[in-house]
XYZ file of C-alpha atoms in Angstrom:
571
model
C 87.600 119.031 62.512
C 84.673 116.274 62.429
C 85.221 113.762 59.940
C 82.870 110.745 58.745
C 82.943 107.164 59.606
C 84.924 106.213 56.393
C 87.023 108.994 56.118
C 90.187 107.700 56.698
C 91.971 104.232 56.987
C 92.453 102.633 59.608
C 95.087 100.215 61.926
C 92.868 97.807 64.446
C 95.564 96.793 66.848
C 92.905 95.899 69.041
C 90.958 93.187 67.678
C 90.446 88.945 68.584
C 89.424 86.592 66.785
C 87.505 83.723 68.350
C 87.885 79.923 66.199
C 85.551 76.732 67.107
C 88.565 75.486 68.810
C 89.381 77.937 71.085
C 86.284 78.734 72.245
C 85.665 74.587 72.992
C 89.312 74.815 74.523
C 87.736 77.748 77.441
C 84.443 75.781 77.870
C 86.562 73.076 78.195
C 88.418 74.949 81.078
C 85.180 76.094 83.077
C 83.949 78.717 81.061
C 80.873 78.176 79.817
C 80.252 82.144 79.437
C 83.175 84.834 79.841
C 82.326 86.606 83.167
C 78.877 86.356 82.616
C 78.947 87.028 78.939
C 78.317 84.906 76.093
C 80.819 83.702 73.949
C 81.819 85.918 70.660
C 80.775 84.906 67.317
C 83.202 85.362 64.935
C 84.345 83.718 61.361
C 86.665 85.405 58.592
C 83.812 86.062 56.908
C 82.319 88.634 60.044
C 85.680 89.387 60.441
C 86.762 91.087 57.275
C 82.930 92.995 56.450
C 83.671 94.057 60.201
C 86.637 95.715 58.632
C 85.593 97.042 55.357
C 82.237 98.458 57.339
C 84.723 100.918 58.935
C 88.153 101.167 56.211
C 90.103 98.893 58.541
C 92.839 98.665 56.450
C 94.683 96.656 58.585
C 94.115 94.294 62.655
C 96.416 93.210 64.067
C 94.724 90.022 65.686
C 95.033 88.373 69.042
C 93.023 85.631 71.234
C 91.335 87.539 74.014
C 89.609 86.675 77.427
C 89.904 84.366 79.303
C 93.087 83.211 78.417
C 94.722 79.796 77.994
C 96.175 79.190 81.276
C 94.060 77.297 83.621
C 97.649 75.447 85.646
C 98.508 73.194 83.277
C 101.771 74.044 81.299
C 101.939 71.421 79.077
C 98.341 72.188 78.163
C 98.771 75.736 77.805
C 101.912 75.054 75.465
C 99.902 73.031 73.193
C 97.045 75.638 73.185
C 99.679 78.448 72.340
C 101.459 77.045 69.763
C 97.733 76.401 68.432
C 96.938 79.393 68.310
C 99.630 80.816 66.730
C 99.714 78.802 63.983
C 95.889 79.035 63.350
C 96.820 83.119 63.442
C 99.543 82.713 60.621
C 97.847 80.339 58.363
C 94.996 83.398 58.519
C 97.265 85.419 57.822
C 98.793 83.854 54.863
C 95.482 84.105 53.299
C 95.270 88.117 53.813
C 98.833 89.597 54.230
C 98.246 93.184 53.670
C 94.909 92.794 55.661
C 96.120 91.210 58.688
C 98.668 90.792 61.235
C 99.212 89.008 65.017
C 100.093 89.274 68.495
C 101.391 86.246 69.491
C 100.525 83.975 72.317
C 102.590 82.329 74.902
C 102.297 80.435 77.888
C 102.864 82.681 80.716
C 103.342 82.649 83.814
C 106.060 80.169 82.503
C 109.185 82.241 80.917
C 111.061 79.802 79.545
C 107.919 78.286 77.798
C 107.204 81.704 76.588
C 110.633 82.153 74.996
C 110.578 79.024 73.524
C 107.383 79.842 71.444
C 107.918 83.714 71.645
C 111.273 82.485 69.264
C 108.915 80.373 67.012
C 106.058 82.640 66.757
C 108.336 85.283 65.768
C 111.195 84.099 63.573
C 109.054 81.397 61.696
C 105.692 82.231 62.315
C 107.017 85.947 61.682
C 103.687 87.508 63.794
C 104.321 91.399 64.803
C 104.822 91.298 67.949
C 103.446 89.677 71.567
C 99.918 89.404 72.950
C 100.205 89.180 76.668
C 96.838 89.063 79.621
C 97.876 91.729 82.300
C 97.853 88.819 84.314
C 98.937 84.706 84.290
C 98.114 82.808 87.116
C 97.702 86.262 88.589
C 101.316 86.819 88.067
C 101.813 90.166 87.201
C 104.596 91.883 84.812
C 106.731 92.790 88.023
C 107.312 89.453 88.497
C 110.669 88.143 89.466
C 110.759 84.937 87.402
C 109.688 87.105 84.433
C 113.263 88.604 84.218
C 114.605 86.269 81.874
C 111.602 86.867 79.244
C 112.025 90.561 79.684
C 115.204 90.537 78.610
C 114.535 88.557 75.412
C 111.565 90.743 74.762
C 113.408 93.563 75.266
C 116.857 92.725 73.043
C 114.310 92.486 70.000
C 112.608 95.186 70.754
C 109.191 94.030 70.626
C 105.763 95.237 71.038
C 103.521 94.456 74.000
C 100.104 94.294 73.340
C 98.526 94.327 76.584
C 94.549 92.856 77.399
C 92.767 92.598 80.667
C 91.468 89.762 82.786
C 90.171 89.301 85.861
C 92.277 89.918 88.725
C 93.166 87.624 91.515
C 90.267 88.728 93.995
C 88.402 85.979 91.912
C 85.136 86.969 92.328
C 83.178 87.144 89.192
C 81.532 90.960 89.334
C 80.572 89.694 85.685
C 79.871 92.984 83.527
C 81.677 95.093 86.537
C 84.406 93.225 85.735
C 84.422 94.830 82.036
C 83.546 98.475 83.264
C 86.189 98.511 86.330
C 87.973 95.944 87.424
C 89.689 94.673 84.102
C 90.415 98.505 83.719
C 91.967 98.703 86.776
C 94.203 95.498 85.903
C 96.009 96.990 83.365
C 97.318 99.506 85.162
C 97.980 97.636 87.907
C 100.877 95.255 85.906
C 102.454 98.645 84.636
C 102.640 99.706 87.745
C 103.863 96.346 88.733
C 106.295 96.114 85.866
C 108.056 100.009 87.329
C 107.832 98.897 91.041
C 110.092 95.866 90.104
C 112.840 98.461 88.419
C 111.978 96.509 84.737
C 111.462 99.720 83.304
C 115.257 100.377 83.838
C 116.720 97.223 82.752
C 114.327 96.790 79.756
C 113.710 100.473 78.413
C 113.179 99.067 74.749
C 109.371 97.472 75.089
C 107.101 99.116 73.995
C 103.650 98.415 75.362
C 100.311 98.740 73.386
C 97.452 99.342 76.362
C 94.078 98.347 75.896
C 91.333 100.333 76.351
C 92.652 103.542 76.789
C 95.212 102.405 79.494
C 92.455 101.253 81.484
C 92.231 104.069 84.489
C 96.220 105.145 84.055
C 95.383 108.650 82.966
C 93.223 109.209 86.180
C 95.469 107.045 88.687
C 99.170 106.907 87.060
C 100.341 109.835 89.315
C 98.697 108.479 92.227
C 100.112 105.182 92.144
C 103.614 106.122 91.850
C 103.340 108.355 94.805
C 102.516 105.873 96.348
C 105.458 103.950 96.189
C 107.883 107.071 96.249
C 109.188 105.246 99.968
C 110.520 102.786 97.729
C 111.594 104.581 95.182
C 111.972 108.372 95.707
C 112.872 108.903 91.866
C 109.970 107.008 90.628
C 108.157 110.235 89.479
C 111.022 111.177 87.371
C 111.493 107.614 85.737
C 108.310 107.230 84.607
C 108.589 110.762 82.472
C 111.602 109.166 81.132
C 109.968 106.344 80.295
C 106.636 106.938 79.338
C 107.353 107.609 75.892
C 107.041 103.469 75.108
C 103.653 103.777 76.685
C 100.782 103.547 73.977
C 96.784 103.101 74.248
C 94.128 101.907 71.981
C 91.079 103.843 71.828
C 88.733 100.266 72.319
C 85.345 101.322 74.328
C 86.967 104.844 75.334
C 85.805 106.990 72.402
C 83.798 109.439 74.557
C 84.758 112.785 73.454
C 83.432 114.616 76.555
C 85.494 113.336 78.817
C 87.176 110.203 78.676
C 88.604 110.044 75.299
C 90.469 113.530 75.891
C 91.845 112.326 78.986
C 93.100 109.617 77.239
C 94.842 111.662 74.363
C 95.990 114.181 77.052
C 97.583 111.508 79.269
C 99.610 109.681 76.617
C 100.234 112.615 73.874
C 99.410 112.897 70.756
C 101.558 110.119 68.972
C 100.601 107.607 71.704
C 97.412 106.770 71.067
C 95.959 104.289 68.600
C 92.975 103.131 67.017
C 91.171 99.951 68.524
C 88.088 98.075 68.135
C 87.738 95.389 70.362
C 85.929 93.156 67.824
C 85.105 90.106 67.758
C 83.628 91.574 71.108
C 81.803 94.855 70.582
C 80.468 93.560 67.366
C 77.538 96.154 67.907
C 79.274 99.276 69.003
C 82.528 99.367 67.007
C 80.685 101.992 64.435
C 79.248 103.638 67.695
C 82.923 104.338 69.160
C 84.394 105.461 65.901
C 81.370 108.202 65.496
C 82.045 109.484 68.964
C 85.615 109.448 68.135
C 84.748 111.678 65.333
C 83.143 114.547 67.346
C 86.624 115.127 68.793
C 87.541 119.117 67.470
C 91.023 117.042 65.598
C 93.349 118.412 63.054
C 93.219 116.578 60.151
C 96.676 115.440 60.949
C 95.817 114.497 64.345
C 93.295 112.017 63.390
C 95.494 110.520 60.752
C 98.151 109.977 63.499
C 95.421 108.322 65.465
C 94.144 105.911 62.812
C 96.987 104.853 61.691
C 100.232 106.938 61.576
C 101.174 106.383 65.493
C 100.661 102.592 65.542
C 102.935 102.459 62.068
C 105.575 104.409 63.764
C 105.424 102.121 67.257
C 106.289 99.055 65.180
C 109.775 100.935 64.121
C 112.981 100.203 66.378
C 112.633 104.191 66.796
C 112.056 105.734 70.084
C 109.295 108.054 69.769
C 108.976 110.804 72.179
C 106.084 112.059 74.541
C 104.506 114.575 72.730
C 101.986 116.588 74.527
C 98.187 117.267 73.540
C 95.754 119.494 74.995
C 92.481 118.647 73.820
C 89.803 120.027 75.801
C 87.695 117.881 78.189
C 83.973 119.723 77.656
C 81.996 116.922 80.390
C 81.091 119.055 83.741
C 84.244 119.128 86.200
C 83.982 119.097 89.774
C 86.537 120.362 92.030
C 88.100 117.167 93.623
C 88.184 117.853 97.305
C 91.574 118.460 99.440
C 92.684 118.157 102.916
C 91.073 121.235 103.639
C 87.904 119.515 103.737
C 87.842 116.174 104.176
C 90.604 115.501 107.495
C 91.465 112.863 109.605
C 91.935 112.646 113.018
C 93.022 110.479 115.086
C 93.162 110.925 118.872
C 95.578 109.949 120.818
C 93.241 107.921 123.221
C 92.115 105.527 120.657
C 95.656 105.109 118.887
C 96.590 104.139 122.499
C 93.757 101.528 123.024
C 94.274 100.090 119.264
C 98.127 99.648 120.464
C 97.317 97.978 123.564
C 95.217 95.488 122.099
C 97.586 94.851 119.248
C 100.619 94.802 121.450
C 102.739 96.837 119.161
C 103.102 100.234 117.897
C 101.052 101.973 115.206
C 103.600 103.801 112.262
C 101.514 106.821 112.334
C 101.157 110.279 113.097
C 98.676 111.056 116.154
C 96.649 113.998 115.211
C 94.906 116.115 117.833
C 92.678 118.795 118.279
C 94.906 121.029 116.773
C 93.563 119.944 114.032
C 89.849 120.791 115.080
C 90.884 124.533 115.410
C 93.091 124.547 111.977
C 90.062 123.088 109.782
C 87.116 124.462 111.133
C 85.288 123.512 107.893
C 86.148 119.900 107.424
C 84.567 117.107 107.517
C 85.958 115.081 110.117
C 86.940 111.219 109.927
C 88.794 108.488 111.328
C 91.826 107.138 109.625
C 93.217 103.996 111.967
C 93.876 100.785 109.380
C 95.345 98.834 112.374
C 92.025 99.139 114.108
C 90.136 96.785 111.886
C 92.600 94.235 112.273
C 91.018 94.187 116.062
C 88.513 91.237 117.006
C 84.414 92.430 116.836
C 84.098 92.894 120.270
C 87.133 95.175 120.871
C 86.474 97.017 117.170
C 83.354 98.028 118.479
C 84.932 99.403 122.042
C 87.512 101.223 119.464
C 84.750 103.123 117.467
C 82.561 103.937 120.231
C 85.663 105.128 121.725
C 86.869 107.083 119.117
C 83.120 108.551 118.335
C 82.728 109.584 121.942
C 86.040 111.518 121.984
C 85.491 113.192 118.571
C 82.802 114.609 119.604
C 83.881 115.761 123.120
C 86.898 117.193 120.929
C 85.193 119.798 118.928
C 82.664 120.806 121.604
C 85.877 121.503 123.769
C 87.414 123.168 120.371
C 84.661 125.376 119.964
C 85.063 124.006 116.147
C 82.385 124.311 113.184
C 84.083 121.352 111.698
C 81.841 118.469 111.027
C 82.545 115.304 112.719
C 81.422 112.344 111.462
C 80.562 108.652 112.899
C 82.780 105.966 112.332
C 80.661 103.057 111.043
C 81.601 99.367 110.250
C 79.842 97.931 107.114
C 80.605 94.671 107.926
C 79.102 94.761 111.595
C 75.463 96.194 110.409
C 73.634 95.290 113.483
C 75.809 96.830 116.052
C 76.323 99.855 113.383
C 72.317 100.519 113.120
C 73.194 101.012 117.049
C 76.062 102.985 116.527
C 74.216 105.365 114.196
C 71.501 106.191 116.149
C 73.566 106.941 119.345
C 75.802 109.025 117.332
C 73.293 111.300 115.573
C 71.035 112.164 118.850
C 72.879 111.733 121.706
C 76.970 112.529 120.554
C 75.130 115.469 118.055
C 77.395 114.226 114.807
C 77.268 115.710 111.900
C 77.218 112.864 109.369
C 78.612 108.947 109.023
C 81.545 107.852 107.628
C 81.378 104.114 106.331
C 84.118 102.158 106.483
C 83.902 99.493 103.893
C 85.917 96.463 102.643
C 84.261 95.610 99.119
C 86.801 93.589 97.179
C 86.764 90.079 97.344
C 83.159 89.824 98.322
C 80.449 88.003 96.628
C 77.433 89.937 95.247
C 75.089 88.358 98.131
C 77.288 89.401 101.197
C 78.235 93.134 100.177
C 75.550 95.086 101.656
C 72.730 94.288 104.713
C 69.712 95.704 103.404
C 68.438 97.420 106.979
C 71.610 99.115 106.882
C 70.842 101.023 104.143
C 67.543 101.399 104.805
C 68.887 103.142 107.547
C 70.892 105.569 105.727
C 67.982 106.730 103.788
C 66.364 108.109 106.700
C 69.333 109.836 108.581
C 69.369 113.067 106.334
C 73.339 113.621 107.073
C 75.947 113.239 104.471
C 77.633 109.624 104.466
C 81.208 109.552 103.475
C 82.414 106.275 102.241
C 86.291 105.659 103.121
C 88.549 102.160 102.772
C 89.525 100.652 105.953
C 93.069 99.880 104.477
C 95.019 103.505 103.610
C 98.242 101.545 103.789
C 96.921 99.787 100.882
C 98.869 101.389 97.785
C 96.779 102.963 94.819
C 95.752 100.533 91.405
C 98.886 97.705 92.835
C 95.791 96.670 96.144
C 92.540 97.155 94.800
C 90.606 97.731 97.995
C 92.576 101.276 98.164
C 89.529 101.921 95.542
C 86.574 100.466 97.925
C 85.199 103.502 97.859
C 84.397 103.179 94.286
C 83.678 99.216 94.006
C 80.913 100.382 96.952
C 79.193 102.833 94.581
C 79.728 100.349 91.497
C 78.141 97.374 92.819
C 75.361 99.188 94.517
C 74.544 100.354 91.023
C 74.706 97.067 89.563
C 72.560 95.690 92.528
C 70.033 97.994 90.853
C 70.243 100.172 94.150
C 70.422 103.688 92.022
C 67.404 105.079 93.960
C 68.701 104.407 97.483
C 72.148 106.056 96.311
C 69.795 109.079 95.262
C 68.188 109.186 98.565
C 71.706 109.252 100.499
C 73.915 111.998 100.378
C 76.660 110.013 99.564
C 80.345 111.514 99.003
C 82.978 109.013 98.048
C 86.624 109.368 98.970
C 90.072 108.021 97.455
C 88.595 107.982 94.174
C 91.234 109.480 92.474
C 88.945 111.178 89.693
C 87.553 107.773 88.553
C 84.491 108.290 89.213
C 84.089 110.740 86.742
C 86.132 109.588 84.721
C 83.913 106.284 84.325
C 80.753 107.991 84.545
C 79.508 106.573 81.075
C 81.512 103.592 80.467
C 80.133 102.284 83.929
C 76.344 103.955 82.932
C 75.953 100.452 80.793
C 75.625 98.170 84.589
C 71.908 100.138 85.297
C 70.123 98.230 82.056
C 72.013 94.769 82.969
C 69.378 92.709 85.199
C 72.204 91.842 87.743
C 70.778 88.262 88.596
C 70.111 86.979 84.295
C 73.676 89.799 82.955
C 71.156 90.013 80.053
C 70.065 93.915 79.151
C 66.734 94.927 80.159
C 65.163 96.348 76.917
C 62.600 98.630 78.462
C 65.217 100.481 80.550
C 66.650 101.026 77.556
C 64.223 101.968 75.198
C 62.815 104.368 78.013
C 65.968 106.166 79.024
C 68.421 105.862 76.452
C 66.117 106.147 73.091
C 62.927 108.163 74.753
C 64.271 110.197 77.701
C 67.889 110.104 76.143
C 69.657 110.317 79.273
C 72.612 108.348 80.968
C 71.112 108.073 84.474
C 74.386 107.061 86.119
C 76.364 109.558 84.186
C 73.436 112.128 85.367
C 73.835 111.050 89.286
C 77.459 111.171 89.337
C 77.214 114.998 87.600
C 74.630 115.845 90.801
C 76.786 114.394 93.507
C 78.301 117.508 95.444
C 81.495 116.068 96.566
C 83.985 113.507 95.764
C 87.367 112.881 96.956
């Protein structure tokens, strides 16, 4: 059923509000933008025709990015309690409009039971507004315990916001469109690796912007820690039922959006804004939440009915939906075509040079034979921990025997060259051997993105390079040990093909026949939300008006979203 704009009231519980003195308070603290933003505007006055623009019947408010904890305690108290009060004095003025998340001064527990008490019992705000991160303490944390607990004997509701995660570096408006994404689900995960989703089943948790990536990475993250927890799998179905997400900068109904709804069930998501920030797309996200093919019933539940129910003491159980994801799907590759192997001679030199054993499986050219359609690669982590000189004597080794391996195999598969990002001028070397006189079939790059400034991620005759080659270029991480969403570089495939698009390097990635692995579906997945980074000028983060006009308005096209369609594989 498509429905109108105003059709139906609705619950914000996704929405900040931005006073004079908190936004001196972060400019204060360093911030003179908020990673590479400008400050919101906001007054009561925006606020509310925000509201009746859309029949918000009700926001739930919070203070947003970047937070009030810059290492000073005492400071952050003071700010907190600020806050708070500022929030219920607003309040007082609109009761049936309005409502708050409260703020506390985290990563200090006792601090944040002290005012968690206050905000609640006297202050009576709904529930708590927490960062997925303080100090880049997560939710795992083992000095959190005590605050769980409280939290948890009352109850309460966890609103949960981004910020930027402890790499540090500011990726400015990749921050918004991945990495903030990514830290949400990383403190969930965080919060079930520490067991707190055993001894505190009675929070529920309200995630922002659609969950971040959980509906594309959940699974993969808890297999990852299944060593550590074989039932992990199992406790999160038992538990998932006090996981919620707001609908904030996720309402595409082709793909993202139904993901979304699919992931948490149909009386786990909720309706979210994210004004004071998107004051010019809020209507936009709302109208493509309207082309979703919704019940009547369904859309009331999403408005408003599921966030009414959350702030009960009931449990409310996981509910499945089905709603039909309509964007192009491409088959996400398996084993069967994208290997590793690892021969034994290299494993050996990597282990004499490291003086210790590598916790792996060797495999052979047995696996030549098995996949003679592959596409062949390298999978040692303990190899870049190796000094330059003897890194570059381990992938000329291994590139040497891989090839000698499927000539002796008699094996269509196609082996590719292992290739160090972060060495270019001995990899331009590397490359050229590999192609004419080893007779490879393609490159993998091994990259390390994370972490890195802007400046230092890519050598420009590198890719020059890999323009001209003609071969297909798979990108891999050089850490697999690294676990899914908890390290971020597990993802480096992704941040690689992110930040080259922010660079403004979308015609060199068309000229490369790139295929990205370990993306866990994300690519996809964040096909249009990550579009926005090719009409940001990457040096001024201010939009560039005549890309805009020209492809969005004219040619009415989402070139990134287009590219990503086009690519041929992904893993």
């Amino acid at each position: 059923m498509k429905q109108k704009i105003n059709e139906f009231k609705k619950w914000d519980t996704h929405h900040h509000i931005s006073p004079p003195f908190f936004e001196e308070f972060i400019i204060k603290n360093g911030n003179k933008d908020v990673y590479g933003l400008p400050h919101a505007k906001w007054s009561p006055k925006l606020m509310l025709n925000w509201m009746n623009n859309i029949n918000l019947e009700k926001a739930i408010l919070s203070f947003s990015l970047p937070g009030i904890y810059y290492g000073d305690i005492a400071e952050t108290k003071a700010m907190a309690r600020k806050c708070n009060e500022y929030m219920a004095e607003l309040i007082k003025q609109y009761p049936d409009r309005l409502g708050g998340f409260a703020t506390l001064p985290l990563p200090d527990p006792n601090a944040s039971i002290e005012e968690l008490k206050y905000a609640l019992d006297t202050l009576k705000l709904e529930g708590l507004g927490l960062l997925s991160n303080a100090g880049y303490k997560y939710f795992g944390d083992e000095s959190y315990e005590p605050f769980w607990e409280e939290v948890n004997k009352r109850k309460l509701v966890v609103y949960v916001h981004p910020v930027q995660p402890e790499e540090g570096v500011n990726y400015t408006l990749l921050n918004y469109t991945y990495y903030l994404k990514m830290d949400t689900t990383k403190t969930i995960v965080d919060f079930m690796r520490s067991g707190y989703h055993k001894k505190f089943p009675d929070i529920k948790f309200f995630l922002s912007h659609g969950g971040g990536v959980m509906p594309k990475v959940m699974m993969s993250a808890l297999k990852g820690l299944e060593k550590e927890n074989p039932n992990i799998m199992n406790e999160f179905e038992a538990w998932r039922s006090q996981l919620f997400a707001d609908t904030a900068l996720v309402g595409y109904p082709d793909e993202m959006l139904p993901e979304v709804l699919n992931f948490f069930g149909a009386n786990h998501v909720i309706f979210g804004t994210d004004l004071c920030w998107a004051p010019d797309k809020y209507k936009y996200f709302v109208q493509q939440i309207s082309q979703l093919d919704l019940s009547r019933s369904a859309f009331e539940n999403l408005y408003s009915n599921n966030v009414k129910a959350a702030f009960t003491d009931k449990k409310i159980p996981f509910k499945p939906l089905n709603v039909q994801v309509t964007a192009r799907k491409r088959s996400i590759g398996t084993v069967n075509h994208h290997v590793h192997v690892n021969p034994k001679k290299v494993t050996e030199f990597v282990t004499d040079k490291l003086g210790r054993t590598l916790d792996m499986n060797v495999k052979d050219s047995e696996i030549m034979e098995k996949h003679n359609n592959a596409m062949v690669s390298m999978d040692i982590p303990e190899l870049w921990q190796l000094p330059a000189k003897e890194r570059r004597e381990a992938l000329k080794l291994y590139n040497q025997t891989i090839a000698m391996m499927k000539e002796e195999a008699k094996s269509k598969a196609g082996v590719f060259a292992a290739i160090d990002l972060d060495d270019p001028k001995y990899s331009l070397e590397e490359i050229e051997y590999c192609l004419k006189q080893l007779d490879m079939d393609g490159v993998c790059l091994y990259v390390k993105i994370v972490g890195k400034n802007y400046g230092e991620m890519f050598d420009e005759k590198l890719l020059e390079k890999l323009e001209k080659i003609n071969v297909p270029v798979l990108i891999h991480l050089k850490d697999s040990n690294a676990k899914p969403v908890l390290d971020f570089n597990y993802h480096d495939s992704l941040s690689y093909m992110y930040s080259l698009l922010y660079l403004d390097k979308l015609e060199h990635m068309k000229k490369v026949n790139y295929i990205p692995t370990h993306t866990d579906g994300l690519l996809d997945f964040l096909a249009r939300a990550s579009n926005s980074m090719y009409y940001i000028d990457p040096e001024t983060h201010k939009p560039r008006i005549g890309k805009i006009i020209w492809e969005l308005l004219i040619k009415k096209r989402e070139v990134f979203k287009d590219y990503v369609k086009e690519l041929k594989h992904v893993y």
